[in-house]
Amino acid sequence: MMAPVTSRDVRGFVMGVIQLSEVKAVVAGMTEPERLALLDSYSPDTLVDDPELVAITQFAAKLAGTPTALVSLVEADRQRFLAREGLEATETPRSQSFCQYAMAMADVMEVVDARDDPRFADNGLVTGPPQIRFYAGAPLIGEEGESLGALCVLSPDPRPGGLSELQREGLTVLAAAVMRRMRDRRTHLARLKSDARFEALGDAIPQMAWSTLADGMVDYFNLRWEEFTGVPAERHYGTGWLKAVHPDDHEAAVAAWQAAVAEGTPYEVEYRMLRNDGEWRWTLARGLPVRDAKGAIERWFGTNTDIHERRTDSESRELLTRELSHRIKNIFTLVAGLLHLEAKSNPALSKSVGTVNGRIDALARAHDHVRPDRIQRGEATQLVSLLGDLFAPYDLSGENRVRIQGDDLVIAEEAVSPLALLFHELATNAAKYGALSDPGGTIDLTIKVIDGTTCFDWREQGGPAADQSGNAATGFGNTLIAMAVERQLRGTIERTWEAGGLHARIEVPTGRLAP
């Protein structure tokens, strides 16, 4: 004969229907494989018997006044206890799990007497050890809404009144602490994996790689650094890396690094490092800051590259270039001296020798603008400065008879010599036959850069009559001017002789002048 249905049976059935509806509502939009994948991302194996979780379960049991408390994760076929108080078992089949219901609830789920609850009355954990009667579980919910399990308390004695309000609130707070610990562990493991990948990448590159904290203190060197220095990386952490830097390069290395850290700008400096065989090798150090979403520097990453051969080869080339430059200057002087001796022995050649010496002197002054030491210091050749040096010998009175105005621009090395020859010839002709041959004569040179063309407007005033100037515009000097403008600079020149002297308009593609 069937037992009569009691109000308790009805209540339990209704609660079961409600709870199953709530389960569906909570897990809607997430499949079981997706939930299990998220659960696995917390690496539960690393959290078994975690001291912090054990302490939470111990306190939860005391708070609820129950002999047993568990941190339970619901997996595919079992529920696993990461921490437990008052229970020897480490897991049970999922079919016996109370927590699979609790984890789907929005609040603490309570079962005041499991014998009266249709869901659990025949459960092996109720009918057999540990003979659960009272159960209360706070859900463990992940950041993406995944249901993971529950922090629960158990008792073999029914509890008709359930938990007090304070106990329910306390269990909820402790469940949040469990999730915080699980998230921290997941973040830590993710960082370890990321660090492992970074170290693998760092060890794979051929350069010495390093990383620092935001304040510039080194906390990582790759394998290449250890191999180069022969010293364990830890010894060079903080500011210990300076032990590997040549004493004479300490100041430059430190100053460059401190400036980069203070200003948050890219770091680049060359210094010598002690290799494991005792040789000092030149290296190029470069570093860049990594910033967070707000622009604050989080870390620095950088490399040191062995540039010893390149550096020494460059120094050898610079030495050779300086020597060649010195010898070229000596050749200018030697040729001028030989011409002077020839003029003394053959007075008929004096005029021609003087002209040639003037051209050689112009080239020598132009050469000063492309000396290797100037280039090494980054001193660019400015057009107005070059012309000023060329015209200086023609304006010894200091009356500013050659006036330069207009645009200035940086000149490429290959453009210096043709410009020097061009304007030396113009100035020489002006001194012999044009405006500078008269004490009151002047020259105005206006420079304008327009649409990719540099225009030179040479205008003499106060010189002799036009027919005299016109007669002067023949011979080798005129050919030299045309060669410099048309052949070397790919430009044009137009000359007219006016009452006061020569008016020349020279147009050169700016690309032929600029570096």
PDB file of N, CA, C and O in Angstrom, residues 125-188:
ATOM      1  N   LEU A 125      25.193   9.108   0.445  1.00  0.00           N
ATOM      2  CA  LEU A 125      25.825   9.891   1.512  1.00  0.00           C
ATOM      3  C   LEU A 125      24.836  10.195   2.629  1.00  0.00           C
ATOM      4  O   LEU A 125      25.231  10.645   3.702  1.00  0.00           O
ATOM      5  N   VAL A 126      23.559   9.930   2.353  1.00  0.00           N
ATOM      6  CA  VAL A 126      22.517  10.136   3.368  1.00  0.00           C
ATOM      7  C   VAL A 126      22.182   8.814   4.051  1.00  0.00           C
ATOM      8  O   VAL A 126      22.101   8.732   5.284  1.00  0.00           O
ATOM      9  N   THR A 127      22.022   7.789   3.234  1.00  0.00           N
ATOM     10  CA  THR A 127      21.664   6.484   3.795  1.00  0.00           C
ATOM     11  C   THR A 127      22.850   5.775   4.436  1.00  0.00           C
ATOM     12  O   THR A 127      22.697   4.893   5.271  1.00  0.00           O
ATOM     13  N   GLY A 128      24.049   6.170   4.005  1.00  0.00           N
ATOM     14  CA  GLY A 128      25.267   5.587   4.572  1.00  0.00           C
ATOM     15  C   GLY A 128      26.188   6.691   5.049  1.00  0.00           C
ATOM     16  O   GLY A 128      25.817   7.875   5.064  1.00  0.00           O
ATOM     17  N   PRO A 129      27.413   6.337   5.458  1.00  0.00           N
ATOM     18  CA  PRO A 129      28.369   7.349   5.931  1.00  0.00           C
ATOM     19  C   PRO A 129      28.599   8.414   4.850  1.00  0.00           C
ATOM     20  O   PRO A 129      28.639   8.081   3.663  1.00  0.00           O
ATOM     21  N   PRO A 130      28.656   9.631   5.254  1.00  0.00           N
ATOM     22  CA  PRO A 130      28.676  10.178   6.629  1.00  0.00           C
ATOM     23  C   PRO A 130      27.304  10.531   7.145  1.00  0.00           C
ATOM     24  O   PRO A 130      27.189  11.319   8.082  1.00  0.00           O
ATOM     25  N   GLN A 131      26.243   9.984   6.477  1.00  0.00           N
ATOM     26  CA  GLN A 131      24.850  10.166   6.931  1.00  0.00           C
ATOM     27  C   GLN A 131      24.484  11.650   7.059  1.00  0.00           C
ATOM     28  O   GLN A 131      24.134  12.149   8.118  1.00  0.00           O
ATOM     29  N   ILE A 132      24.582  12.299   5.939  1.00  0.00           N
ATOM     30  CA  ILE A 132      24.296  13.740   5.913  1.00  0.00           C
ATOM     31  C   ILE A 132      22.813  13.975   6.179  1.00  0.00           C
ATOM     32  O   ILE A 132      21.948  13.332   5.583  1.00  0.00           O
ATOM     33  N   ARG A 133      22.561  14.884   7.077  1.00  0.00           N
ATOM     34  CA  ARG A 133      21.194  15.344   7.319  1.00  0.00           C
ATOM     35  C   ARG A 133      21.075  16.828   6.946  1.00  0.00           C
ATOM     36  O   ARG A 133      20.194  17.212   6.200  1.00  0.00           O
ATOM     37  N   PHE A 134      21.970  17.623   7.486  1.00  0.00           N
ATOM     38  CA  PHE A 134      21.928  19.068   7.195  1.00  0.00           C
ATOM     39  C   PHE A 134      23.039  19.409   6.193  1.00  0.00           C
ATOM     40  O   PHE A 134      24.173  18.955   6.300  1.00  0.00           O
ATOM     41  N   TYR A 135      22.678  20.235   5.208  1.00  0.00           N
ATOM     42  CA  TYR A 135      23.651  20.704   4.215  1.00  0.00           C
ATOM     43  C   TYR A 135      23.387  22.175   3.919  1.00  0.00           C
ATOM     44  O   TYR A 135      22.228  22.596   3.784  1.00  0.00           O
ATOM     45  N   ALA A 136      24.429  22.948   3.811  1.00  0.00           N
ATOM     46  CA  ALA A 136      24.331  24.337   3.348  1.00  0.00           C
ATOM     47  C   ALA A 136      25.534  24.603   2.454  1.00  0.00           C
ATOM     48  O   ALA A 136      26.678  24.319   2.835  1.00  0.00           O
ATOM     49  N   GLY A 137      25.298  25.137   1.254  1.00  0.00           N
ATOM     50  CA  GLY A 137      26.398  25.386   0.320  1.00  0.00           C
ATOM     51  C   GLY A 137      26.282  26.730  -0.360  1.00  0.00           C
ATOM     52  O   GLY A 137      25.214  27.096  -0.859  1.00  0.00           O
ATOM     53  N   ALA A 138      27.392  27.503  -0.341  1.00  0.00           N
ATOM     54  CA  ALA A 138      27.462  28.789  -1.054  1.00  0.00           C
ATOM     55  C   ALA A 138      28.129  28.540  -2.409  1.00  0.00           C
ATOM     56  O   ALA A 138      29.199  27.929  -2.475  1.00  0.00           O
ATOM     57  N   PRO A 139      27.523  28.971  -3.493  1.00  0.00           N
ATOM     58  CA  PRO A 139      28.060  28.663  -4.827  1.00  0.00           C
ATOM     59  C   PRO A 139      29.412  29.332  -5.077  1.00  0.00           C
ATOM     60  O   PRO A 139      29.683  30.441  -4.607  1.00  0.00           O
ATOM     61  N   LEU A 140      30.233  28.620  -5.841  1.00  0.00           N
ATOM     62  CA  LEU A 140      31.511  29.160  -6.301  1.00  0.00           C
ATOM     63  C   LEU A 140      31.347  29.502  -7.774  1.00  0.00           C
ATOM     64  O   LEU A 140      31.251  28.613  -8.623  1.00  0.00           O
ATOM     65  N   ILE A 141      31.281  30.793  -8.080  1.00  0.00           N
ATOM     66  CA  ILE A 141      30.999  31.261  -9.439  1.00  0.00           C
ATOM     67  C   ILE A 141      32.222  32.014  -9.964  1.00  0.00           C
ATOM     68  O   ILE A 141      32.746  32.919  -9.311  1.00  0.00           O
ATOM     69  N   GLY A 142      32.687  31.635 -11.166  1.00  0.00           N
ATOM     70  CA  GLY A 142      33.847  32.272 -11.771  1.00  0.00           C
ATOM     71  C   GLY A 142      33.520  33.602 -12.417  1.00  0.00           C
ATOM     72  O   GLY A 142      32.362  34.041 -12.462  1.00  0.00           O
ATOM     73  N   GLU A 143      34.555  34.247 -12.942  1.00  0.00           N
ATOM     74  CA  GLU A 143      34.409  35.590 -13.506  1.00  0.00           C
ATOM     75  C   GLU A 143      33.534  35.607 -14.749  1.00  0.00           C
ATOM     76  O   GLU A 143      32.946  36.632 -15.092  1.00  0.00           O
ATOM     77  N   GLU A 144      33.479  34.510 -15.469  1.00  0.00           N
ATOM     78  CA  GLU A 144      32.664  34.446 -16.676  1.00  0.00           C
ATOM     79  C   GLU A 144      31.293  33.833 -16.409  1.00  0.00           C
ATOM     80  O   GLU A 144      30.574  33.461 -17.334  1.00  0.00           O
ATOM     81  N   GLY A 145      30.945  33.723 -15.137  1.00  0.00           N
ATOM     82  CA  GLY A 145      29.651  33.170 -14.763  1.00  0.00           C
ATOM     83  C   GLY A 145      29.624  31.663 -14.695  1.00  0.00           C
ATOM     84  O   GLY A 145      28.556  31.068 -14.524  1.00  0.00           O
ATOM     85  N   GLU A 146      30.786  31.025 -14.808  1.00  0.00           N
ATOM     86  CA  GLU A 146      30.820  29.563 -14.776  1.00  0.00           C
ATOM     87  C   GLU A 146      30.600  29.039 -13.363  1.00  0.00           C
ATOM     88  O   GLU A 146      31.158  29.556 -12.399  1.00  0.00           O
ATOM     89  N   SER A 147      29.759  28.023 -13.229  1.00  0.00           N
ATOM     90  CA  SER A 147      29.488  27.389 -11.945  1.00  0.00           C
ATOM     91  C   SER A 147      30.546  26.322 -11.701  1.00  0.00           C
ATOM     92  O   SER A 147      30.666  25.369 -12.478  1.00  0.00           O
ATOM     93  N   LEU A 148      31.295  26.458 -10.612  1.00  0.00           N
ATOM     94  CA  LEU A 148      32.428  25.559 -10.374  1.00  0.00           C
ATOM     95  C   LEU A 148      32.156  24.537  -9.284  1.00  0.00           C
ATOM     96  O   LEU A 148      32.670  23.422  -9.321  1.00  0.00           O
ATOM     97  N   GLY A 149      31.392  24.913  -8.289  1.00  0.00           N
ATOM     98  CA  GLY A 149      31.151  24.038  -7.145  1.00  0.00           C
ATOM     99  C   GLY A 149      30.581  24.848  -6.004  1.00  0.00           C
ATOM    100  O   GLY A 149      29.853  25.808  -6.229  1.00  0.00           O
ATOM    101  N   ALA A 150      30.944  24.477  -4.786  1.00  0.00           N
ATOM    102  CA  ALA A 150      30.384  25.172  -3.634  1.00  0.00           C
ATOM    103  C   ALA A 150      31.307  25.030  -2.432  1.00  0.00           C
ATOM    104  O   ALA A 150      32.073  24.070  -2.315  1.00  0.00           O
ATOM    105  N   LEU A 151      31.219  26.015  -1.545  1.00  0.00           N
ATOM    106  CA  LEU A 151      31.790  25.905  -0.204  1.00  0.00           C
ATOM    107  C   LEU A 151      30.625  25.463   0.683  1.00  0.00           C
ATOM    108  O   LEU A 151      29.641  26.193   0.827  1.00  0.00           O
ATOM    109  N   CYS A 152      30.732  24.248   1.242  1.00  0.00           N
ATOM    110  CA  CYS A 152      29.570  23.712   1.955  1.00  0.00           C
ATOM    111  C   CYS A 152      29.934  23.285   3.379  1.00  0.00           C
ATOM    112  O   CYS A 152      31.104  23.032   3.698  1.00  0.00           O
ATOM    113  N   VAL A 153      28.903  23.248   4.203  1.00  0.00           N
ATOM    114  CA  VAL A 153      29.033  22.726   5.575  1.00  0.00           C
ATOM    115  C   VAL A 153      28.013  21.597   5.732  1.00  0.00           C
ATOM    116  O   VAL A 153      26.905  21.647   5.193  1.00  0.00           O
ATOM    117  N   LEU A 154      28.403  20.545   6.476  1.00  0.00           N
ATOM    118  CA  LEU A 154      27.569  19.345   6.619  1.00  0.00           C
ATOM    119  C   LEU A 154      27.438  18.966   8.091  1.00  0.00           C
ATOM    120  O   LEU A 154      28.343  19.228   8.893  1.00  0.00           O
ATOM    121  N   SER A 155      26.300  18.292   8.391  1.00  0.00           N
ATOM    122  CA  SER A 155      26.097  17.797   9.755  1.00  0.00           C
ATOM    123  C   SER A 155      25.254  16.520   9.697  1.00  0.00           C
ATOM    124  O   SER A 155      24.334  16.426   8.874  1.00  0.00           O
ATOM    125  N   PRO A 156      25.520  15.557  10.550  1.00  0.00           N
ATOM    126  CA  PRO A 156      24.680  14.341  10.619  1.00  0.00           C
ATOM    127  C   PRO A 156      23.378  14.593  11.360  1.00  0.00           C
ATOM    128  O   PRO A 156      22.530  13.700  11.443  1.00  0.00           O
ATOM    129  N   ASP A 157      23.212  15.790  11.844  1.00  0.00           N
ATOM    130  CA  ASP A 157      21.989  16.130  12.588  1.00  0.00           C
ATOM    131  C   ASP A 157      21.146  17.102  11.779  1.00  0.00           C
ATOM    132  O   ASP A 157      21.659  18.075  11.216  1.00  0.00           O
ATOM    133  N   PRO A 158      19.846  16.868  11.710  1.00  0.00           N
ATOM    134  CA  PRO A 158      18.970  17.817  11.023  1.00  0.00           C
ATOM    135  C   PRO A 158      19.031  19.186  11.703  1.00  0.00           C
ATOM    136  O   PRO A 158      19.359  19.296  12.890  1.00  0.00           O
ATOM    137  N   ARG A 159      18.739  20.209  10.945  1.00  0.00           N
ATOM    138  CA  ARG A 159      18.711  21.544  11.533  1.00  0.00           C
ATOM    139  C   ARG A 159      17.473  22.256  10.983  1.00  0.00           C
ATOM    140  O   ARG A 159      17.533  22.958   9.957  1.00  0.00           O
ATOM    141  N   PRO A 160      16.350  22.070  11.653  1.00  0.00           N
ATOM    142  CA  PRO A 160      15.092  22.658  11.162  1.00  0.00           C
ATOM    143  C   PRO A 160      15.169  24.161  10.953  1.00  0.00           C
ATOM    144  O   PRO A 160      14.556  24.701  10.027  1.00  0.00           O
ATOM    145  N   GLY A 161      15.907  24.837  11.796  1.00  0.00           N
ATOM    146  CA  GLY A 161      15.982  26.293  11.672  1.00  0.00           C
ATOM    147  C   GLY A 161      17.003  26.754  10.654  1.00  0.00           C
ATOM    148  O   GLY A 161      17.061  27.953  10.318  1.00  0.00           O
ATOM    149  N   GLY A 162      17.813  25.841  10.116  1.00  0.00           N
ATOM    150  CA  GLY A 162      18.829  26.211   9.137  1.00  0.00           C
ATOM    151  C   GLY A 162      19.890  27.118   9.728  1.00  0.00           C
ATOM    152  O   GLY A 162      20.114  27.181  10.949  1.00  0.00           O
ATOM    153  N   LEU A 163      20.596  27.833   8.870  1.00  0.00           N
ATOM    154  CA  LEU A 163      21.628  28.782   9.311  1.00  0.00           C
ATOM    155  C   LEU A 163      20.994  30.087   9.742  1.00  0.00           C
ATOM    156  O   LEU A 163      19.925  30.482   9.255  1.00  0.00           O
ATOM    157  N   SER A 164      21.714  30.771  10.632  1.00  0.00           N
ATOM    158  CA  SER A 164      21.295  32.124  10.985  1.00  0.00           C
ATOM    159  C   SER A 164      21.676  33.062   9.840  1.00  0.00           C
ATOM    160  O   SER A 164      22.451  32.723   8.949  1.00  0.00           O
ATOM    161  N   GLU A 165      21.138  34.267   9.886  1.00  0.00           N
ATOM    162  CA  GLU A 165      21.445  35.241   8.846  1.00  0.00           C
ATOM    163  C   GLU A 165      22.944  35.536   8.806  1.00  0.00           C
ATOM    164  O   GLU A 165      23.549  35.669   7.733  1.00  0.00           O
ATOM    165  N   LEU A 166      23.564  35.649   9.988  1.00  0.00           N
ATOM    166  CA  LEU A 166      24.999  35.917  10.067  1.00  0.00           C
ATOM    167  C   LEU A 166      25.789  34.759   9.472  1.00  0.00           C
ATOM    168  O   LEU A 166      26.773  34.981   8.749  1.00  0.00           O
ATOM    169  N   GLN A 167      25.364  33.522   9.767  1.00  0.00           N
ATOM    170  CA  GLN A 167      26.075  32.356   9.236  1.00  0.00           C
ATOM    171  C   GLN A 167      25.954  32.282   7.716  1.00  0.00           C
ATOM    172  O   GLN A 167      26.920  31.955   7.026  1.00  0.00           O
ATOM    173  N   ARG A 168      24.796  32.587   7.186  1.00  0.00           N
ATOM    174  CA  ARG A 168      24.613  32.582   5.732  1.00  0.00           C
ATOM    175  C   ARG A 168      25.506  33.642   5.081  1.00  0.00           C
ATOM    176  O   ARG A 168      26.165  33.392   4.062  1.00  0.00           O
ATOM    177  N   GLU A 169      25.506  34.817   5.683  1.00  0.00           N
ATOM    178  CA  GLU A 169      26.339  35.891   5.139  1.00  0.00           C
ATOM    179  C   GLU A 169      27.819  35.523   5.235  1.00  0.00           C
ATOM    180  O   GLU A 169      28.598  35.755   4.299  1.00  0.00           O
ATOM    181  N   GLY A 170      28.195  34.946   6.376  1.00  0.00           N
ATOM    182  CA  GLY A 170      29.592  34.548   6.556  1.00  0.00           C
ATOM    183  C   GLY A 170      30.011  33.493   5.551  1.00  0.00           C
ATOM    184  O   GLY A 170      31.125  33.528   5.009  1.00  0.00           O
ATOM    185  N   LEU A 171      29.124  32.517   5.250  1.00  0.00           N
ATOM    186  CA  LEU A 171      29.438  31.471   4.286  1.00  0.00           C
ATOM    187  C   LEU A 171      29.616  32.080   2.884  1.00  0.00           C
ATOM    188  O   LEU A 171      30.492  31.662   2.114  1.00  0.00           O
ATOM    189  N   THR A 172      28.809  33.081   2.577  1.00  0.00           N
ATOM    190  CA  THR A 172      28.928  33.764   1.280  1.00  0.00           C
ATOM    191  C   THR A 172      30.270  34.492   1.170  1.00  0.00           C
ATOM    192  O   THR A 172      30.932  34.456   0.125  1.00  0.00           O
ATOM    193  N   VAL A 173      30.644  35.160   2.256  1.00  0.00           N
ATOM    194  CA  VAL A 173      31.928  35.876   2.262  1.00  0.00           C
ATOM    195  C   VAL A 173      33.086  34.900   2.111  1.00  0.00           C
ATOM    196  O   VAL A 173      34.041  35.143   1.358  1.00  0.00           O
ATOM    197  N   LEU A 174      33.007  33.765   2.794  1.00  0.00           N
ATOM    198  CA  LEU A 174      34.079  32.768   2.710  1.00  0.00           C
ATOM    199  C   LEU A 174      34.142  32.149   1.307  1.00  0.00           C
ATOM    200  O   LEU A 174      35.218  31.834   0.800  1.00  0.00           O
ATOM    201  N   ALA A 175      32.976  31.984   0.663  1.00  0.00           N
ATOM    202  CA  ALA A 175      32.968  31.472  -0.710  1.00  0.00           C
ATOM    203  C   ALA A 175      33.670  32.450  -1.652  1.00  0.00           C
ATOM    204  O   ALA A 175      34.399  32.041  -2.571  1.00  0.00           O
ATOM    205  N   ALA A 176      33.450  33.729  -1.405  1.00  0.00           N
ATOM    206  CA  ALA A 176      34.138  34.741  -2.213  1.00  0.00           C
ATOM    207  C   ALA A 176      35.650  34.665  -1.991  1.00  0.00           C
ATOM    208  O   ALA A 176      36.438  34.851  -2.925  1.00  0.00           O
ATOM    209  N   ALA A 177      36.060  34.376  -0.753  1.00  0.00           N
ATOM    210  CA  ALA A 177      37.488  34.233  -0.453  1.00  0.00           C
ATOM    211  C   ALA A 177      38.080  33.027  -1.170  1.00  0.00           C
ATOM    212  O   ALA A 177      39.220  33.046  -1.643  1.00  0.00           O
ATOM    213  N   VAL A 178      37.285  31.942  -1.255  1.00  0.00           N
ATOM    214  CA  VAL A 178      37.739  30.759  -2.005  1.00  0.00           C
ATOM    215  C   VAL A 178      37.965  31.126  -3.469  1.00  0.00           C
ATOM    216  O   VAL A 178      38.985  30.771  -4.072  1.00  0.00           O
ATOM    217  N   MET A 179      37.020  31.835  -4.070  1.00  0.00           N
ATOM    218  CA  MET A 179      37.159  32.218  -5.470  1.00  0.00           C
ATOM    219  C   MET A 179      38.335  33.169  -5.681  1.00  0.00           C
ATOM    220  O   MET A 179      39.038  33.081  -6.686  1.00  0.00           O
ATOM    221  N   ARG A 180      38.553  34.047  -4.724  1.00  0.00           N
ATOM    222  CA  ARG A 180      39.697  34.968  -4.841  1.00  0.00           C
ATOM    223  C   ARG A 180      41.008  34.184  -4.855  1.00  0.00           C
ATOM    224  O   ARG A 180      41.910  34.465  -5.646  1.00  0.00           O
ATOM    225  N   ARG A 181      41.084  33.181  -3.964  1.00  0.00           N
ATOM    226  CA  ARG A 181      42.291  32.357  -3.923  1.00  0.00           C
ATOM    227  C   ARG A 181      42.451  31.577  -5.235  1.00  0.00           C
ATOM    228  O   ARG A 181      43.567  31.458  -5.763  1.00  0.00           O
ATOM    229  N   MET A 182      41.376  31.055  -5.771  1.00  0.00           N
ATOM    230  CA  MET A 182      41.445  30.305  -7.023  1.00  0.00           C
ATOM    231  C   MET A 182      41.850  31.208  -8.187  1.00  0.00           C
ATOM    232  O   MET A 182      42.655  30.813  -9.049  1.00  0.00           O
ATOM    233  N   ARG A 183      41.316  32.424  -8.221  1.00  0.00           N
ATOM    234  CA  ARG A 183      41.694  33.353  -9.289  1.00  0.00           C
ATOM    235  C   ARG A 183      43.164  33.739  -9.178  1.00  0.00           C
ATOM    236  O   ARG A 183      43.874  33.837 -10.190  1.00  0.00           O
ATOM    237  N   ASP A 184      43.612  34.003  -7.940  1.00  0.00           N
ATOM    238  CA  ASP A 184      45.018  34.359  -7.743  1.00  0.00           C
ATOM    239  C   ASP A 184      45.935  33.235  -8.226  1.00  0.00           C
ATOM    240  O   ASP A 184      46.972  33.480  -8.842  1.00  0.00           O
ATOM    241  N   ARG A 185      45.519  32.008  -7.930  1.00  0.00           N
ATOM    242  CA  ARG A 185      46.335  30.873  -8.348  1.00  0.00           C
ATOM    243  C   ARG A 185      46.362  30.771  -9.873  1.00  0.00           C
ATOM    244  O   ARG A 185      47.421  30.522 -10.463  1.00  0.00           O
ATOM    245  N   ARG A 186      45.210  30.980 -10.496  1.00  0.00           N
ATOM    246  CA  ARG A 186      45.160  30.918 -11.953  1.00  0.00           C
ATOM    247  C   ARG A 186      46.029  32.023 -12.574  1.00  0.00           C
ATOM    248  O   ARG A 186      46.766  31.772 -13.532  1.00  0.00           O
ATOM    249  N   THR A 187      45.938  33.217 -12.009  1.00  0.00           N
ATOM    250  CA  THR A 187      46.761  34.325 -12.525  1.00  0.00           C
ATOM    251  C   THR A 187      48.241  34.035 -12.358  1.00  0.00           C
ATOM    252  O   THR A 187      49.050  34.299 -13.252  1.00  0.00           O
ATOM    253  N   HIS A 188      48.586  33.489 -11.195  1.00  0.00           N
ATOM    254  CA  HIS A 188      49.988  33.158 -10.935  1.00  0.00           C
ATOM    255  C   HIS A 188      50.506  32.114 -11.928  1.00  0.00           C
ATOM    256  O   HIS A 188      51.605  32.264 -12.486  1.00  0.00           O
TER     257      HIS A 188
END
